[in-house]
GROMACS .gro file of C-alpha atoms in nm:
model
  245
    1MET     CA    1  -3.206   6.665  -6.085
    2ALA     CA    2  -3.471   6.544  -6.279
    3ALA     CA    3  -3.535   6.174  -6.363
    4SER     CA    4  -3.661   6.030  -6.681
    5GLY     CA    5  -3.850   5.708  -6.691
    6ASN     CA    6  -3.842   5.464  -6.406
    7GLN     CA    7  -3.454   5.482  -6.354
    8ARG     CA    8  -3.195   5.738  -6.362
    9ASP     CA    9  -2.967   5.582  -6.619
   10ASP     CA   10  -2.704   5.842  -6.590
   11SER     CA   11  -2.658   5.860  -6.216
   12ASN     CA   12  -2.369   5.736  -6.013
   13PHE     CA   13  -2.342   5.737  -5.631
   14PHE     CA   14  -2.050   5.685  -5.398
   15VAL     CA   15  -1.937   5.714  -5.041
   16PRO     CA   16  -1.601   5.898  -5.013
   17SER     CA   17  -1.361   5.623  -4.903
   18GLY     CA   18  -1.148   5.860  -4.693
   19ALA     CA   19  -1.426   6.028  -4.511
   20ALA     CA   20  -1.382   5.823  -4.193
   21SER     CA   21  -1.007   5.805  -4.204
   22GLU     CA   22  -0.796   5.991  -3.948
   23ASP     CA   23  -0.561   6.088  -4.228
   24SER     CA   24  -0.851   6.230  -4.440
   25PRO     CA   25  -0.890   6.604  -4.490
   26LEU     CA   26  -1.265   6.550  -4.408
   27HIS     CA   27  -1.168   6.421  -4.045
   28ASP     CA   28  -1.111   6.759  -3.893
   29SER     CA   29  -1.457   6.918  -3.912
   30GLY     CA   30  -1.814   6.850  -3.858
   31TYR     CA   31  -2.107   6.773  -4.104
   32ARG     CA   32  -2.356   7.027  -4.206
   33LEU     CA   33  -2.671   6.945  -4.418
   34HIS     CA   34  -2.872   7.214  -4.604
   35VAL     CA   35  -3.227   7.113  -4.705
   36GLU     CA   36  -3.230   7.331  -5.039
   37GLY     CA   37  -3.567   7.256  -5.170
   38PHE     CA   38  -3.794   6.963  -5.331
   39GLU     CA   39  -3.859   6.820  -5.680
   40LEU     CA   40  -4.191   6.665  -5.764
   41ARG     CA   41  -4.227   6.343  -5.927
   42PRO     CA   42  -4.605   6.365  -6.021
   43HIS     CA   43  -4.606   6.052  -6.225
   44ARG     CA   44  -4.482   5.851  -5.920
   45ARG     CA   45  -4.684   6.070  -5.659
   46PHE     CA   46  -4.409   6.172  -5.436
   47ALA     CA   47  -4.158   6.447  -5.386
   48ILE     CA   48  -3.771   6.424  -5.345
   49PHE     CA   49  -3.588   6.671  -5.117
   50THR     CA   50  -3.281   6.811  -5.265
   51MET     CA   51  -2.993   6.866  -5.002
   52ALA     CA   52  -2.620   6.953  -4.986
   53VAL     CA   53  -2.375   6.824  -4.724
   54GLU     CA   54  -2.072   7.010  -4.630
   55HIS     CA   55  -1.762   6.854  -4.463
   56GLY     CA   56  -1.406   6.968  -4.438
   57GLY     CA   57  -1.444   7.228  -4.702
   58VAL     CA   58  -1.610   7.005  -4.952
   59ARG     CA   59  -1.976   7.012  -5.052
   60TRP     CA   60  -2.172   6.737  -5.223
   61PRO     CA   61  -2.539   6.702  -5.343
   62ILE     CA   62  -2.778   6.429  -5.225
   63SER     CA   63  -3.153   6.368  -5.292
   64ARG     CA   64  -3.374   6.199  -5.059
   65ARG     CA   65  -3.738   6.111  -5.008
   66PHE     CA   66  -3.921   6.162  -4.674
   67ARG     CA   67  -3.954   5.789  -4.633
   68GLN     CA   68  -3.567   5.762  -4.655
   69VAL     CA   69  -3.542   6.031  -4.364
   70SER     CA   70  -3.807   5.800  -4.168
   71ALA     CA   71  -3.604   5.497  -4.240
   72LEU     CA   72  -3.290   5.663  -4.111
   73HIS     CA   73  -3.472   5.788  -3.788
   74ARG     CA   74  -3.608   5.441  -3.728
   75SER     CA   75  -3.250   5.288  -3.771
   76LEU     CA   76  -3.111   5.529  -3.514
   77LEU     CA   77  -3.385   5.440  -3.259
   78ARG     CA   78  -3.308   5.091  -3.303
   79SER     CA   79  -2.939   5.134  -3.270
   80LEU     CA   80  -2.968   5.361  -2.969
   81GLY     CA   81  -3.237   5.133  -2.811
   82GLN     CA   82  -3.359   5.245  -2.472
   83SER     CA   83  -3.050   5.428  -2.375
   84SER     CA   84  -3.055   5.799  -2.273
   85MET     CA   85  -2.924   5.875  -2.618
   86GLY     CA   86  -3.224   5.703  -2.786
   87LYS     CA   87  -3.463   5.889  -2.560
   88GLY     CA   88  -3.301   6.215  -2.636
   89LEU     CA   89  -3.288   6.172  -3.009
   90PRO     CA   90  -3.469   6.471  -3.185
   91ALA     CA   91  -3.812   6.424  -3.296
   92LEU     CA   92  -3.882   6.343  -3.663
   93PRO     CA   93  -4.138   6.580  -3.845
   94PRO     CA   94  -4.479   6.415  -3.868
   95ARG     CA   95  -4.557   6.235  -4.179
   96VAL     CA   96  -4.908   6.391  -4.192
   97THR     CA   97  -5.017   6.749  -4.097
   98CYS     CA   98  -5.332   6.952  -4.124
   99LEU     CA   99  -5.199   7.118  -4.431
  100SER     CA  100  -5.110   6.776  -4.606
  101VAL     CA  101  -5.455   6.651  -4.519
  102CYS     CA  102  -5.639   6.955  -4.667
  103ARG     CA  103  -5.428   7.024  -4.964
  104GLY     CA  104  -5.241   6.695  -5.031
  105GLN     CA  105  -4.881   6.575  -4.976
  106LEU     CA  106  -4.772   6.729  -5.298
  107ASP     CA  107  -4.894   7.072  -5.229
  108ASP     CA  108  -4.633   7.355  -5.257
  109ARG     CA  109  -4.713   7.503  -4.922
  110PHE     CA  110  -4.695   7.168  -4.727
  111LEU     CA  111  -4.352   7.086  -4.893
  112GLN     CA  112  -4.202   7.419  -4.836
  113ALA     CA  113  -4.307   7.382  -4.467
  114ARG     CA  114  -4.157   7.035  -4.485
  115VAL     CA  115  -3.817   7.162  -4.616
  116CYS     CA  116  -3.811   7.394  -4.295
  117GLU     CA  117  -3.909   7.107  -4.054
  118LEU     CA  118  -3.636   6.879  -4.213
  119GLN     CA  119  -3.370   7.149  -4.182
  120THR     CA  120  -3.461   7.195  -3.817
  121TYR     CA  121  -3.439   6.827  -3.770
  122PHE     CA  122  -3.105   6.771  -3.926
  123ASP     CA  123  -2.962   7.080  -3.757
  124ASP     CA  124  -3.070   6.912  -3.423
  125LEU     CA  125  -2.960   6.567  -3.519
  126LEU     CA  126  -2.606   6.665  -3.629
  127ARG     CA  127  -2.574   6.850  -3.301
  128TYR     CA  128  -2.694   6.548  -3.116
  129ILE     CA  129  -2.475   6.300  -3.304
  130PRO     CA  130  -2.162   6.501  -3.398
  131ASN     CA  131  -1.932   6.194  -3.454
  132VAL     CA  132  -2.121   6.073  -3.784
  133GLU     CA  133  -1.867   5.816  -3.866
  134GLN     CA  134  -1.966   5.615  -3.558
  135SER     CA  135  -2.310   5.577  -3.706
  136GLU     CA  136  -2.340   5.345  -3.997
  137ALA     CA  137  -2.695   5.454  -4.097
  138LEU     CA  138  -2.625   5.830  -4.072
  139TYR     CA  139  -2.279   5.817  -4.246
  140GLU     CA  140  -2.448   5.626  -4.530
  141PHE     CA  141  -2.744   5.870  -4.564
  142LEU     CA  142  -2.501   6.169  -4.559
  143CYS     CA  143  -2.230   6.028  -4.782
  144CYS     CA  144  -2.412   5.854  -5.065
  145ILE     CA  145  -2.322   6.102  -5.327
  146ASP     CA  146  -2.502   6.197  -5.650
  147VAL     CA  147  -2.204   6.241  -5.885
  148SER     CA  148  -2.429   6.326  -6.177
  149ALA     CA  149  -2.554   6.637  -5.998
  150MET     CA  150  -2.196   6.782  -5.944
  151SER     CA  151  -2.014   7.004  -6.172
  152TYR     CA  152  -1.682   6.885  -6.316
  153ASP     CA  153  -1.476   7.155  -6.099
  154THR     CA  154  -1.671   7.016  -5.790
  155LEU     CA  155  -1.604   6.654  -5.875
  156LEU     CA  156  -1.222   6.734  -5.903
  157ASP     CA  157  -1.239   6.906  -5.569
  158LEU     CA  158  -1.384   6.615  -5.409
  159GLU     CA  159  -1.139   6.372  -5.567
  160GLN     CA  160  -0.846   6.590  -5.428
  161ALA     CA  161  -1.013   6.579  -5.085
  162VAL     CA  162  -1.091   6.196  -5.043
  163GLY     CA  163  -0.885   6.043  -5.331
  164SER     CA  164  -1.151   5.798  -5.408
  165VAL     CA  165  -1.243   5.905  -5.786
  166GLY     CA  166  -1.041   5.759  -6.061
  167GLU     CA  167  -0.887   5.462  -5.881
  168LYS     CA  168  -0.654   5.236  -6.074
  169ASN     CA  169  -0.694   4.855  -6.105
  170LEU     CA  170  -1.041   4.850  -6.191
  171PRO     CA  171  -1.235   4.517  -6.260
  172SER     CA  172  -1.287   4.414  -6.637
  173ASP     CA  173  -1.620   4.392  -6.800
  174SER     CA  174  -1.592   4.026  -6.780
  175GLN     CA  175  -1.527   4.028  -6.394
  176ILE     CA  176  -1.818   4.266  -6.350
  177ALA     CA  177  -2.054   4.048  -6.537
  178ALA     CA  178  -1.931   3.745  -6.327
  179LEU     CA  179  -2.083   3.901  -6.019
  180PRO     CA  180  -2.336   3.646  -5.875
  181ALA     CA  181  -2.695   3.711  -5.944
  182TRP     CA  182  -2.944   3.729  -5.647
  183SER     CA  183  -3.236   3.508  -5.621
  184SER     CA  184  -3.491   3.513  -5.332
  185THR     CA  185  -3.540   3.127  -5.363
  186SER     CA  186  -3.172   3.065  -5.316
  187PRO     CA  187  -3.049   2.969  -4.959
  188SER     CA  188  -2.698   3.077  -5.044
  189TRP     CA  189  -2.821   3.440  -4.992
  190ARG     CA  190  -2.916   3.419  -4.645
  191GLY     CA  191  -2.625   3.649  -4.542
  192VAL     CA  192  -2.731   3.910  -4.782
  193PHE     CA  193  -2.823   4.246  -4.627
  194LYS     CA  194  -3.209   4.265  -4.629
  195THR     CA  195  -3.296   4.576  -4.848
  196ASP     CA  196  -3.544   4.648  -5.109
  197CYS     CA  197  -3.389   4.963  -5.243
  198CYS     CA  198  -3.089   4.998  -5.462
  199VAL     CA  199  -2.838   5.259  -5.304
  200VAL     CA  200  -2.725   5.368  -5.643
  201CYS     CA  201  -3.052   5.469  -5.809
  202GLN     CA  202  -3.274   5.491  -5.490
  203GLU     CA  203  -3.527   5.262  -5.675
  204TYR     CA  204  -3.679   4.937  -5.549
  205MET     CA  205  -3.495   4.618  -5.681
  206LEU     CA  206  -3.799   4.413  -5.805
  207GLU     CA  207  -3.798   4.023  -5.826
  208HIS     CA  208  -3.774   4.004  -6.211
  209GLU     CA  209  -3.472   4.265  -6.221
  210ASP     CA  210  -3.119   4.151  -6.260
  211THR     CA  211  -2.946   4.231  -5.919
  212ARG     CA  212  -2.605   4.125  -5.810
  213VAL     CA  213  -2.443   4.065  -5.476
  214LEU     CA  214  -2.100   4.183  -5.377
  215PRO     CA  215  -1.870   3.987  -5.147
  216CYS     CA  216  -1.967   4.208  -4.853
  217GLY     CA  217  -2.326   4.111  -4.889
  218HIS     CA  218  -2.470   4.435  -5.039
  219ARG     CA  219  -2.700   4.409  -5.330
  220TYR     CA  220  -2.749   4.638  -5.638
  221HIS     CA  221  -2.908   4.646  -5.971
  222PHE     CA  222  -2.658   4.510  -6.216
  223GLN     CA  223  -2.682   4.817  -6.432
  224CYS     CA  224  -2.615   5.034  -6.133
  225ILE     CA  225  -2.317   4.879  -5.987
  226SER     CA  226  -2.164   4.789  -6.320
  227ARG     CA  227  -2.147   5.158  -6.400
  228TRP     CA  228  -1.995   5.246  -6.057
  229LEU     CA  229  -1.729   4.978  -6.086
  230GLN     CA  230  -1.602   5.124  -6.390
  231GLU     CA  231  -1.497   5.419  -6.157
  232SER     CA  232  -1.404   5.247  -5.835
  233ASN     CA  233  -1.354   4.881  -5.719
  234SER     CA  234  -1.538   4.929  -5.392
  235CYS     CA  235  -1.897   4.888  -5.248
  236CYS     CA  236  -2.081   5.214  -5.243
  237VAL     CA  237  -2.214   5.134  -4.893
  238CYS     CA  238  -1.921   4.991  -4.679
  239GLN     CA  239  -1.625   5.056  -4.913
  240SER     CA  240  -1.483   4.681  -4.909
  241VAL     CA  241  -1.348   4.565  -5.207
  242ALA     CA  242  -1.614   4.485  -5.481
  243VAL     CA  243  -1.444   4.256  -5.714
  244HIS     CA  244  -1.107   4.065  -5.604
  245LEU     CA  245  -0.873   4.115  -5.890
   0.00000   0.00000   0.00000
């Protein structure tokens, strides 16, 4: 899905709130990830890989940069440590190859090869870690959904499966506006999760931008989280209550 300007102003992302529940229809079957292709961002000099996740008969689109795949891999290595699980983790595709050196990292042949490498990596990873819900990093990577890339019928199917779209008792505009603003100089934000990227738009949160912190400690661009809270009163990452009514 193409983006315009520096921010995708019509995108909404969410994590299905019922995906890890024993009563959820998504609990019975494993996850499958399909790396479908790539989209170039020439003005930003990077590519985004388009993917689709399947789980329990539901399919949803996600878009990720290679750096996000690398961050996932590093997080898994940290969480598994020096255990046998950590040592057996599938290898991440190399960031630089002979083809990328010769033809550049935006070359079509290099990116096509990377699509195949990523497919192999995720096939191996999901066989190695079948219980996705037990890994916070992997669950977040797979279940942060780009609603704007879904058709209306697909969104309805997802709503029926996980029951997280169209919730009642949503916060008012004034309650959303009252979310506390983040400041790097404020000592009160020491408990905030350290992240430079907004989960919703996948863009960096810059010092001068209006970013807000939810009670759980996760931080977002105000424009991004305000759009999401009009649909669901929950954190996109951990599914805790975003605004106490």
